[in-house]
Amino acid sequence: MNVDFLIVGAGFTGLTLAERLSNDLGASCLIVERRSHLGGNAYDEYDDHGVLIHKYGPHYFRTDQAHVLDYLTRFTAWRPAHYQILSWTKSRYWRFPVNLNTYEQLIGRSSTEEEFKAYLEKVRVPMENPANSEDVIVSQIGWELYELFFKGYTQKQWRKSPAELDASVCARIPLRTNRDDRYLREQFQALPAAGYTRLFERMLAACKNTKLIFNADYREVARSVNCKKLIYSGAIDEFYDYRAGVLPYRSLRFEPEHFTGAQLAEREAVAGKKGFWQPALQVNYPNEFDYTRIVETKHITGQTCEGSTIVREYPLDYQRGGEAYYPIPNAESQRQYQAYADIAAGETDIYFGGRLATYRYYNMDQIVAAALTLTEQIKLDWAAGTCRRVA
Ligand code: FAD
Ligand code: UDP
């Protein structure tokens, strides 16, 4: 078989590139996907009880990038979402991320923004340039709130102290002195109205001259394919047969549990409304239990079914060949990744794109933005008759 682009992976990266290159260049594409479905880790599905769940962990779409939103809006309508997250510790639910309501819970009475700001001024550890995830939190809210909500969660999730991780990890979580309890900062926060998988199906349908093979490793398929360029969105250490060592990742185990309408009736006092198991979309467990969070997607999908499904998420050590869900953001792993980036820089007919090929803790919108940028670069190379790798 002859194709212009052999694309490895049918996640946001692979589908964006196939859609753009096949339409803009009239190029032929073959996508090879190891799993049995589209969408990579953003795939969602109806479970055996008919409840829409995010199979590989909760995926909350958000963006401030207009061009990414414009692009994806070609393939989906949006359902506005309020991603409400609580934290559970010391036998109670806490308002989270830290805001004035959380402070009131801490001191056990009502308060004001001024009083909360004065408290923070007193307890925070002033620092000009927070160097790691511990610094970034204690420099804003002090040790007590850090130990309540961040220290244990981070240790459980990464099996590292926050002091051993880049500041960017815990800096993902906003800290506010007003009552705004949105978990995310971005302006646009919504879900694809008919789910992520429908969005991916529509991206694939918009591809021209593109074939897709599921349940296959690209290495098996590549032997019988003659392609001009390879676009790779899998893990970069695996691509190079781990010749510069196995990169550090964190893995996860997801444990779904379904509850019938009758079972949920007994939880009504906890959930605060009929048909739900817990009072918010997501509850974080920084200190108790082996799981980090419990997610109940029915809170944001708008499904009206009687039952509901929750998913407990357990962090796992990564083993070579297992599911690499998170690159680990710190200087040591970046140094290890750099060895692969240096090898990849010498490639002439291979492009690397996506969360694992570029070893970046990227959200979906950042991934789509990077794929659109890579498309433009490939178009230039195509016009010039060359091929250059983009890191
Ligand atoms: P992937 O989705 O990993 O797709 C790569 C694909 O390549 C996979 O399907 C894989 O099977 C395939 N592949 C790999 N190797 C081979 C091979 N050798 N042969 C064939 N196929 C191969 N982002 C947000 O914006 N909001 C969130 O709330 C959010 N939550 C997340 C929660 C979790 C638990 C995780 C893990 C990620 C989350 N993300 C979130 C990030 C989001 O999943 C990624 O940014 C995005 O899905 C990355 O897309 P990708 O195409 O680069 O990679
Ligand atoms: N975090 C924490 N406590 C929380 C929530 C998050 O310490 O209750 C830290 C933790 O290190 C986590 C990081 O902030 O890995 C980013 O959290 P986010 O919810 O954005 O993680 P993701 O959804 O990407 O797993």
Short mmCIF file of C-alpha atoms and ligand atoms in Angstrom, two decimals:
data_model
loop_
_atom_site.label_atom_id
_atom_site.label_comp_id
_atom_site.label_asym_id
_atom_site.label_seq_id
_atom_site.Cartn_x
_atom_site.Cartn_y
_atom_site.Cartn_z
CA MET A 1 0.00 0.00 0.00
CA ASN A 2 1.27 3.51 -0.78
CA VAL A 3 0.33 6.47 1.42
CA ASP A 4 1.69 9.95 1.96
CA PHE A 5 1.39 9.87 5.76
CA LEU A 6 1.38 6.90 8.10
CA ILE A 7 -0.11 8.29 11.31
CA VAL A 8 0.38 6.42 14.58
CA GLY A 9 -2.48 6.95 17.04
CA ALA A 10 -6.10 8.05 16.62
CA GLY A 11 -6.20 10.50 19.53
CA PHE A 12 -6.59 14.27 19.25
CA THR A 13 -3.12 14.50 17.68
CA GLY A 14 -3.52 11.83 15.01
CA LEU A 15 -7.05 12.83 14.00
CA THR A 16 -6.28 16.55 13.79
CA LEU A 17 -3.28 15.88 11.55
CA ALA A 18 -5.15 13.42 9.33
CA GLU A 19 -8.09 15.79 8.92
CA ARG A 20 -5.93 18.82 8.15
CA LEU A 21 -3.34 17.16 5.91
CA SER A 22 -5.85 15.17 3.89
CA ASN A 23 -7.97 18.27 3.28
CA ASP A 24 -5.31 20.97 2.92
CA LEU A 25 -2.73 18.98 0.95
CA GLY A 26 -4.96 16.39 -0.65
CA ALA A 27 -2.58 13.89 0.96
CA SER A 28 -3.47 10.24 1.58
CA CYS A 29 -3.28 9.06 5.21
CA LEU A 30 -3.30 5.73 6.99
CA ILE A 31 -4.00 5.93 10.72
CA VAL A 32 -2.97 2.93 12.81
CA GLU A 33 -4.41 2.66 16.31
CA ARG A 34 -3.45 0.00 18.82
CA ARG A 35 -6.69 0.28 20.78
CA SER A 36 -10.09 -0.73 19.44
CA HIS A 37 -11.49 2.80 19.38
CA LEU A 38 -10.90 6.44 18.43
CA GLY A 39 -9.90 9.26 20.74
CA GLY A 40 -6.93 7.98 22.74
CA ASN A 41 -7.34 8.84 26.40
CA ALA A 42 -10.18 11.27 25.71
CA TYR A 43 -12.49 8.46 24.54
CA ASP A 44 -15.87 8.22 26.28
CA GLU A 45 -18.43 5.43 26.12
CA TYR A 46 -21.78 4.24 27.47
CA ASP A 47 -21.11 1.55 30.07
CA ASP A 48 -23.17 -1.66 30.42
CA HIS A 49 -25.81 0.31 32.35
CA GLY A 50 -26.15 3.01 29.70
CA VAL A 51 -24.26 5.70 31.64
CA LEU A 52 -21.80 7.86 29.67
CA ILE A 53 -18.38 7.62 31.33
CA HIS A 54 -14.85 8.79 30.53
CA LYS A 55 -13.04 5.49 30.24
CA TYR A 56 -9.51 6.79 30.86
CA GLY A 57 -10.20 9.37 33.55
CA PRO A 58 -12.20 12.59 33.61
CA HIS A 59 -11.75 14.87 30.60
CA TYR A 60 -12.84 18.45 31.23
CA PHE A 61 -12.51 20.48 28.05
CA ARG A 62 -11.39 24.05 28.58
CA THR A 63 -9.54 26.61 26.49
CA ASP A 64 -8.54 30.24 26.02
CA GLN A 65 -7.35 29.59 22.48
CA ALA A 66 -9.90 30.88 19.97
CA HIS A 67 -8.37 29.06 17.01
CA VAL A 68 -8.59 25.70 18.81
CA LEU A 69 -12.21 26.32 19.73
CA ASP A 70 -13.04 27.40 16.15
CA TYR A 71 -11.40 24.29 14.80
CA LEU A 72 -13.17 21.83 17.11
CA THR A 73 -16.51 23.60 16.71
CA ARG A 74 -16.52 22.32 13.13
CA PHE A 75 -17.10 18.86 14.57
CA THR A 76 -19.24 19.40 17.64
CA ALA A 77 -21.72 21.59 19.44
CA TRP A 78 -20.88 22.32 23.09
CA ARG A 79 -22.64 21.77 26.36
CA PRO A 80 -21.52 24.38 28.94
CA ALA A 81 -20.09 22.68 32.02
CA HIS A 82 -19.59 23.72 35.62
CA TYR A 83 -16.79 21.44 36.74
CA GLN A 84 -17.47 21.38 40.46
CA ILE A 85 -14.90 19.65 42.61
CA LEU A 86 -14.86 19.08 46.36
CA SER A 87 -12.17 17.72 48.61
CA TRP A 88 -12.81 15.10 51.30
CA THR A 89 -10.65 15.01 54.40
CA LYS A 90 -11.12 14.86 58.17
CA SER A 91 -14.50 13.20 57.61
CA ARG A 92 -16.07 16.07 55.69
CA TYR A 93 -16.44 17.65 52.27
CA TRP A 94 -14.48 20.86 51.75
CA ARG A 95 -15.12 23.53 49.14
CA PHE A 96 -12.30 23.35 46.64
CA PRO A 97 -10.15 24.77 45.11
CA VAL A 98 -9.24 26.88 48.13
CA ASN A 99 -11.46 29.98 48.26
CA LEU A 100 -13.31 32.08 50.85
CA ASN A 101 -15.82 29.28 51.48
CA THR A 102 -12.95 26.91 52.31
CA TYR A 103 -11.54 29.43 54.76
CA GLU A 104 -14.91 29.73 56.47
CA GLN A 105 -14.98 25.95 56.86
CA LEU A 106 -11.48 26.05 58.32
CA ILE A 107 -12.31 28.65 60.99
CA GLY A 108 -15.87 27.44 61.54
CA ARG A 109 -17.67 30.74 61.02
CA SER A 110 -18.49 33.25 58.30
CA SER A 111 -15.78 35.61 57.15
CA THR A 112 -14.89 38.22 54.53
CA GLU A 113 -12.46 38.46 51.67
CA GLU A 114 -10.46 41.07 53.62
CA GLU A 115 -10.11 38.81 56.63
CA PHE A 116 -9.08 35.87 54.43
CA LYS A 117 -6.48 38.01 52.66
CA ALA A 118 -5.09 39.13 56.03
CA TYR A 119 -4.90 35.47 57.14
CA LEU A 120 -3.03 34.53 53.95
CA GLU A 121 -0.63 37.43 54.38
CA LYS A 122 0.17 36.11 57.84
CA VAL A 123 0.62 32.42 56.96
CA ARG A 124 2.09 32.45 53.47
CA VAL A 125 5.82 31.96 53.05
CA PRO A 126 6.99 34.87 50.88
CA MET A 127 9.06 33.74 47.92
CA GLU A 128 10.01 35.51 44.75
CA ASN A 129 10.35 32.55 42.45
CA PRO A 130 8.69 29.39 43.72
CA ALA A 131 10.98 26.63 42.46
CA ASN A 132 8.72 23.62 42.91
CA SER A 133 5.15 22.53 43.67
CA GLU A 134 5.55 22.85 47.43
CA ASP A 135 6.89 26.40 47.12
CA VAL A 136 4.15 27.46 44.75
CA ILE A 137 1.43 26.49 47.23
CA VAL A 138 2.98 27.53 50.56
CA SER A 139 3.99 30.87 49.06
CA GLN A 140 0.31 31.55 48.45
CA ILE A 141 -1.65 29.82 51.22
CA GLY A 142 0.82 28.65 53.88
CA TRP A 143 1.50 25.24 55.45
CA GLU A 144 -1.87 24.40 57.01
CA LEU A 145 -3.93 24.50 53.82
CA TYR A 146 -1.04 22.96 51.88
CA GLU A 147 -0.95 20.00 54.25
CA LEU A 148 -4.70 19.65 54.23
CA PHE A 149 -5.20 19.57 50.45
CA PHE A 150 -1.94 19.29 48.47
CA LYS A 151 0.78 17.37 50.26
CA GLY A 152 -0.97 14.00 50.54
CA TYR A 153 -2.75 14.14 47.18
CA THR A 154 0.45 14.93 45.32
CA GLN A 155 2.42 12.25 47.16
CA LYS A 156 -0.29 9.69 46.31
CA GLN A 157 -0.63 10.76 42.66
CA TRP A 158 3.06 11.07 41.78
CA ARG A 159 4.76 9.07 44.53
CA LYS A 160 6.88 12.15 45.02
CA SER A 161 6.79 15.05 47.41
CA PRO A 162 5.51 18.30 45.85
CA ALA A 163 9.03 19.63 46.48
CA GLU A 164 10.31 17.15 43.87
CA LEU A 165 7.94 18.32 41.12
CA ASP A 166 7.98 21.39 38.88
CA ALA A 167 5.96 24.33 40.20
CA SER A 168 3.65 23.96 37.17
CA VAL A 169 2.06 20.77 38.58
CA CYS A 170 0.32 22.23 41.65
CA ALA A 171 0.09 25.64 39.96
CA ARG A 172 -2.61 24.06 37.76
CA ILE A 173 -5.00 24.51 40.68
CA PRO A 174 -6.25 28.10 41.16
CA LEU A 175 -6.33 29.63 44.65
CA ARG A 176 -8.83 32.45 45.15
CA THR A 177 -9.86 34.83 47.94
CA ASN A 178 -13.44 35.29 46.68
CA ARG A 179 -16.15 32.62 46.44
CA ASP A 180 -15.37 31.59 42.86
CA ASP A 181 -14.92 27.81 43.09
CA ARG A 182 -14.36 26.93 39.45
CA TYR A 183 -11.61 24.29 39.25
CA LEU A 184 -10.25 25.66 35.99
CA ARG A 185 -9.12 29.11 34.93
CA GLU A 186 -9.91 29.12 31.23
CA GLN A 187 -12.74 31.22 29.82
CA PHE A 188 -14.34 28.47 27.78
CA GLN A 189 -15.37 25.40 29.77
CA ALA A 190 -17.69 22.92 28.05
CA LEU A 191 -18.09 19.34 26.89
CA PRO A 192 -18.75 18.13 23.35
CA ALA A 193 -22.55 18.06 23.39
CA ALA A 194 -22.84 14.48 22.14
CA GLY A 195 -19.66 13.29 23.86
CA TYR A 196 -16.00 13.07 22.85
CA THR A 197 -16.36 9.90 20.82
CA ARG A 198 -18.98 11.48 18.57
CA LEU A 199 -16.58 14.42 18.07
CA PHE A 200 -13.82 12.01 17.02
CA GLU A 201 -16.16 10.16 14.65
CA ARG A 202 -16.97 13.44 12.97
CA MET A 203 -13.29 14.37 12.67
CA LEU A 204 -12.62 11.03 11.01
CA ALA A 205 -15.61 11.44 8.69
CA ALA A 206 -14.20 14.82 7.59
CA CYS A 207 -10.88 13.23 6.53
CA LYS A 208 -10.43 12.67 2.80
CA ASN A 209 -8.58 9.75 1.36
CA THR A 210 -7.85 8.35 4.82
CA LYS A 211 -7.96 4.75 6.09
CA LEU A 212 -7.87 3.61 9.68
CA ILE A 213 -6.78 0.31 11.15
CA PHE A 214 -7.71 -0.54 14.76
CA ASN A 215 -6.18 -3.16 17.05
CA ALA A 216 -2.79 -3.02 15.39
CA ASP A 217 0.63 -1.80 16.34
CA TYR A 218 2.00 0.42 13.61
CA ARG A 219 5.18 -1.69 13.47
CA GLU A 220 3.21 -4.69 12.19
CA VAL A 221 1.45 -2.58 9.58
CA ALA A 222 4.49 -0.51 8.53
CA ARG A 223 6.14 -3.53 6.91
CA SER A 224 3.54 -3.64 4.18
CA VAL A 225 3.12 0.13 3.78
CA ASN A 226 5.17 2.41 1.64
CA CYS A 227 4.84 5.89 3.17
CA LYS A 228 6.51 9.21 2.52
CA LYS A 229 6.40 10.40 6.13
CA LEU A 230 5.60 8.96 9.52
CA ILE A 231 3.69 10.94 12.15
CA TYR A 232 4.03 9.38 15.60
CA SER A 233 1.89 10.20 18.67
CA GLY A 234 2.84 7.30 20.96
CA ALA A 235 5.50 7.27 23.69
CA ILE A 236 8.90 8.38 22.43
CA ASP A 237 10.97 5.94 24.52
CA GLU A 238 8.94 3.03 23.13
CA PHE A 239 9.50 4.33 19.59
CA TYR A 240 13.26 4.05 20.10
CA ASP A 241 13.04 0.69 21.86
CA TYR A 242 14.05 2.31 25.15
CA ARG A 243 17.61 2.70 23.92
CA ALA A 244 18.16 5.73 26.18
CA GLY A 245 16.27 4.11 29.08
CA VAL A 246 12.64 3.87 30.17
CA LEU A 247 11.22 7.35 30.81
CA PRO A 248 9.40 7.97 34.09
CA TYR A 249 5.58 8.04 33.93
CA ARG A 250 2.66 7.59 36.29
CA SER A 251 -0.01 5.07 35.50
CA LEU A 252 -3.57 4.64 36.78
CA ARG A 253 -6.20 2.05 37.52
CA PHE A 254 -9.87 2.97 37.04
CA GLU A 255 -12.52 1.21 39.11
CA PRO A 256 -16.10 1.89 37.97
CA GLU A 257 -19.08 1.08 40.18
CA HIS A 258 -22.70 1.36 39.13
CA PHE A 259 -25.64 2.20 41.39
CA THR A 260 -29.29 1.68 40.55
CA GLY A 261 -31.93 4.34 41.16
CA ALA A 262 -33.05 2.43 44.29
CA GLN A 263 -29.51 2.34 45.68
CA LEU A 264 -29.07 6.04 44.97
CA ALA A 265 -32.26 6.85 46.89
CA GLU A 266 -30.34 5.85 50.03
CA ARG A 267 -27.55 8.32 49.16
CA GLU A 268 -29.84 11.30 48.65
CA ALA A 269 -28.86 12.93 51.95
CA VAL A 270 -25.15 12.74 50.99
CA ALA A 271 -25.51 13.64 47.33
CA GLY A 272 -27.98 16.44 48.01
CA LYS A 273 -30.10 15.47 45.02
CA LYS A 274 -31.94 12.52 43.59
CA GLY A 275 -30.17 10.17 41.18
CA PHE A 276 -26.60 10.91 42.23
CA TRP A 277 -24.05 9.16 44.47
CA GLN A 278 -21.93 12.15 45.53
CA PRO A 279 -22.61 15.88 45.86
CA ALA A 280 -20.32 17.03 43.01
CA LEU A 281 -18.82 15.90 39.73
CA GLN A 282 -15.50 15.08 41.37
CA VAL A 283 -14.36 14.55 44.93
CA ASN A 284 -10.63 14.57 45.67
CA TYR A 285 -9.22 12.44 48.50
CA PRO A 286 -5.91 14.02 49.52
CA ASN A 287 -5.35 12.09 52.74
CA GLU A 288 -7.64 9.10 53.14
CA PHE A 289 -7.93 5.95 50.94
CA ASP A 290 -5.68 4.68 48.15
CA TYR A 291 -7.57 6.47 45.39
CA THR A 292 -7.05 10.15 44.54
CA ARG A 293 -10.52 10.98 43.25
CA ILE A 294 -14.02 9.74 42.56
CA VAL A 295 -15.71 11.05 39.44
CA GLU A 296 -19.45 10.92 38.66
CA THR A 297 -19.76 12.17 35.09
CA LYS A 298 -23.56 12.23 35.14
CA HIS A 299 -23.24 15.59 36.93
CA ILE A 300 -22.00 17.22 33.71
CA THR A 301 -23.25 15.12 30.82
CA GLY A 302 -26.89 16.00 31.44
CA GLN A 303 -27.98 12.36 31.20
CA THR A 304 -31.35 11.77 32.80
CA CYS A 305 -31.03 8.03 33.53
CA GLU A 306 -32.14 6.69 36.93
CA GLY A 307 -28.87 5.04 37.90
CA SER A 308 -25.39 6.50 38.02
CA THR A 309 -21.80 5.26 37.70
CA ILE A 310 -18.85 6.49 39.72
CA VAL A 311 -15.20 5.83 38.87
CA ARG A 312 -12.51 5.59 41.54
CA GLU A 313 -9.05 6.49 40.28
CA TYR A 314 -5.99 4.76 41.78
CA PRO A 315 -2.46 5.96 40.93
CA LEU A 316 -0.09 3.16 39.92
CA ASP A 317 3.62 2.84 39.37
CA TYR A 318 4.38 2.64 35.66
CA GLN A 319 6.02 -0.49 34.33
CA ARG A 320 7.60 -0.66 30.88
CA GLY A 321 4.94 -1.64 28.37
CA GLY A 322 2.07 -0.54 30.67
CA GLU A 323 -0.23 2.47 30.21
CA ALA A 324 1.80 5.67 30.47
CA TYR A 325 -0.81 8.23 31.52
CA TYR A 326 1.32 11.07 32.87
CA PRO A 327 4.84 12.24 32.02
CA ILE A 328 6.47 13.36 35.28
CA PRO A 329 7.20 17.09 35.26
CA ASN A 330 10.56 17.65 36.91
CA ALA A 331 14.13 18.47 35.91
CA GLU A 332 15.39 14.88 36.14
CA SER A 333 12.76 13.40 33.82
CA GLN A 334 13.15 16.33 31.42
CA ARG A 335 16.86 15.52 31.26
CA GLN A 336 16.03 11.88 30.47
CA TYR A 337 13.53 12.93 27.81
CA GLN A 338 16.10 15.28 26.27
CA ALA A 339 18.24 12.26 25.31
CA TYR A 340 15.34 11.09 23.11
CA ALA A 341 14.62 14.57 21.79
CA ASP A 342 18.26 14.74 20.65
CA ILE A 343 17.98 11.45 18.77
CA ALA A 344 14.67 12.56 17.24
CA ALA A 345 16.22 15.83 16.07
CA GLY A 346 18.27 13.85 13.59
CA GLU A 347 15.24 12.28 11.87
CA THR A 348 14.29 13.50 8.44
CA ASP A 349 11.08 11.63 7.65
CA ILE A 350 9.41 11.40 11.04
CA TYR A 351 7.31 13.94 12.92
CA PHE A 352 6.60 13.53 16.64
CA GLY A 353 3.46 15.07 18.11
CA GLY A 354 1.22 14.68 21.16
CA ARG A 355 1.44 14.23 24.91
CA LEU A 356 3.68 11.16 25.02
CA ALA A 357 5.79 11.72 21.91
CA THR A 358 6.82 15.16 23.19
CA TYR A 359 6.69 14.13 26.88
CA ARG A 360 4.52 17.06 27.98
CA TYR A 361 1.77 17.27 30.61
CA TYR A 362 -0.56 18.90 28.07
CA ASN A 363 -4.33 19.40 28.15
CA MET A 364 -6.50 18.58 25.15
CA ASP A 365 -6.61 22.15 23.83
CA GLN A 366 -2.82 22.46 24.04
CA ILE A 367 -2.54 19.18 22.14
CA VAL A 368 -4.87 20.39 19.38
CA ALA A 369 -3.00 23.72 19.19
CA ALA A 370 0.30 21.84 18.85
CA ALA A 371 -1.17 19.56 16.16
CA LEU A 372 -2.40 22.58 14.18
CA THR A 373 1.07 24.16 14.42
CA LEU A 374 2.67 20.91 13.31
CA THR A 375 0.26 20.80 10.35
CA GLU A 376 1.49 24.20 9.20
CA GLN A 377 5.09 23.08 9.47
CA ILE A 378 4.42 19.91 7.51
CA LYS A 379 2.66 21.95 4.82
CA LEU A 380 5.75 24.14 4.45
CA ASP A 381 8.01 21.09 4.29
CA TRP A 382 5.65 19.52 1.78
CA ALA A 383 5.84 22.58 -0.43
CA ALA A 384 9.63 22.68 -0.11
CA GLY A 385 9.94 18.96 -0.77
CA THR A 386 11.66 18.36 2.58
CA CYS A 387 10.65 16.93 5.91
CA ARG A 388 11.70 18.28 9.27
CA ARG A 389 10.88 17.01 12.71
CA VAL A 390 9.10 19.26 15.19
CA ALA A 391 9.74 18.72 18.91
P1 FAD B 1 -3.35 10.00 23.25
O1 FAD B 1 -4.73 10.37 23.63
O2 FAD B 1 -2.50 9.27 24.25
O3 FAD B 1 -3.43 9.15 21.89
C1 FAD B 1 -2.32 8.43 21.39
C2 FAD B 1 -2.85 7.17 20.72
O4 FAD B 1 -1.75 6.48 20.09
C3 FAD B 1 -3.45 6.17 21.71
O5 FAD B 1 -4.80 5.90 21.35
C4 FAD B 1 -2.56 4.94 21.60
O6 FAD B 1 -3.29 3.71 21.72
C5 FAD B 1 -1.97 5.09 20.22
N1 FAD B 1 -0.68 4.42 20.07
C6 FAD B 1 0.44 4.57 20.84
N2 FAD B 1 1.42 3.78 20.39
C7 FAD B 1 0.95 3.11 19.31
C8 FAD B 1 1.50 2.13 18.42
N3 FAD B 1 2.76 1.66 18.57
N4 FAD B 1 0.73 1.67 17.42
C9 FAD B 1 -0.56 2.11 17.28
N5 FAD B 1 -1.13 3.02 18.09
C10 FAD B 1 -0.40 3.52 19.10
N6 FAD B 1 -6.93 17.07 29.17
C11 FAD B 1 -7.81 18.09 29.34
O7 FAD B 1 -7.82 19.05 28.55
N7 FAD B 1 -8.72 18.08 30.35
C12 FAD B 1 -8.79 17.07 31.26
O8 FAD B 1 -9.62 17.09 32.16
C13 FAD B 1 -7.87 15.98 31.10
N8 FAD B 1 -7.91 14.96 31.97
C14 FAD B 1 -7.04 13.91 31.81
C15 FAD B 1 -7.12 12.85 32.72
C16 FAD B 1 -6.27 11.77 32.56
C17 FAD B 1 -6.36 10.63 33.55
C18 FAD B 1 -5.31 11.75 31.51
C19 FAD B 1 -4.37 10.58 31.36
C20 FAD B 1 -5.22 12.81 30.63
C21 FAD B 1 -6.08 13.91 30.76
N9 FAD B 1 -6.06 14.97 29.87
C22 FAD B 1 -6.94 16.02 30.03
C23 FAD B 1 -5.06 15.03 28.78
C24 FAD B 1 -5.59 14.47 27.45
O9 FAD B 1 -5.91 13.10 27.62
C25 FAD B 1 -4.47 14.61 26.41
O10 FAD B 1 -4.04 15.94 26.32
C26 FAD B 1 -4.89 14.16 25.00
O11 FAD B 1 -5.79 13.10 25.00
C27 FAD B 1 -3.62 13.74 24.26
O12 FAD B 1 -3.92 13.36 22.96
P2 FAD B 1 -2.81 12.61 22.06
O13 FAD B 1 -3.42 12.35 20.76
O14 FAD B 1 -1.54 13.37 22.12
O15 FAD B 1 -2.49 11.26 22.85
N1 UDP B 2 -3.51 18.52 43.42
C1 UDP B 2 -3.51 18.38 44.80
N2 UDP B 2 -4.71 18.29 45.45
C2 UDP B 2 -5.90 18.30 44.81
C3 UDP B 2 -5.90 18.45 43.41
C4 UDP B 2 -4.69 18.54 42.74
O1 UDP B 2 -2.45 18.33 45.41
O2 UDP B 2 -6.95 18.19 45.47
C5 UDP B 2 -2.22 18.61 42.71
C6 UDP B 2 -1.69 17.21 42.35
O3 UDP B 2 -0.29 17.23 42.37
C7 UDP B 2 -2.23 17.04 40.95
C8 UDP B 2 -2.05 18.43 40.37
O4 UDP B 2 -2.37 19.30 41.48
O5 UDP B 2 -1.52 16.05 40.24
C9 UDP B 2 -2.89 18.77 39.18
O6 UDP B 2 -4.24 18.47 39.47
P1 UDP B 2 -5.30 18.22 38.30
O7 UDP B 2 -6.62 18.00 38.96
O8 UDP B 2 -5.19 19.32 37.32
O9 UDP B 2 -4.73 16.88 37.68
P2 UDP B 2 -5.16 15.99 36.41
O10 UDP B 2 -6.63 16.19 36.18
O11 UDP B 2 -4.29 16.41 35.29
O12 UDP B 2 -4.85 14.62 36.92
#
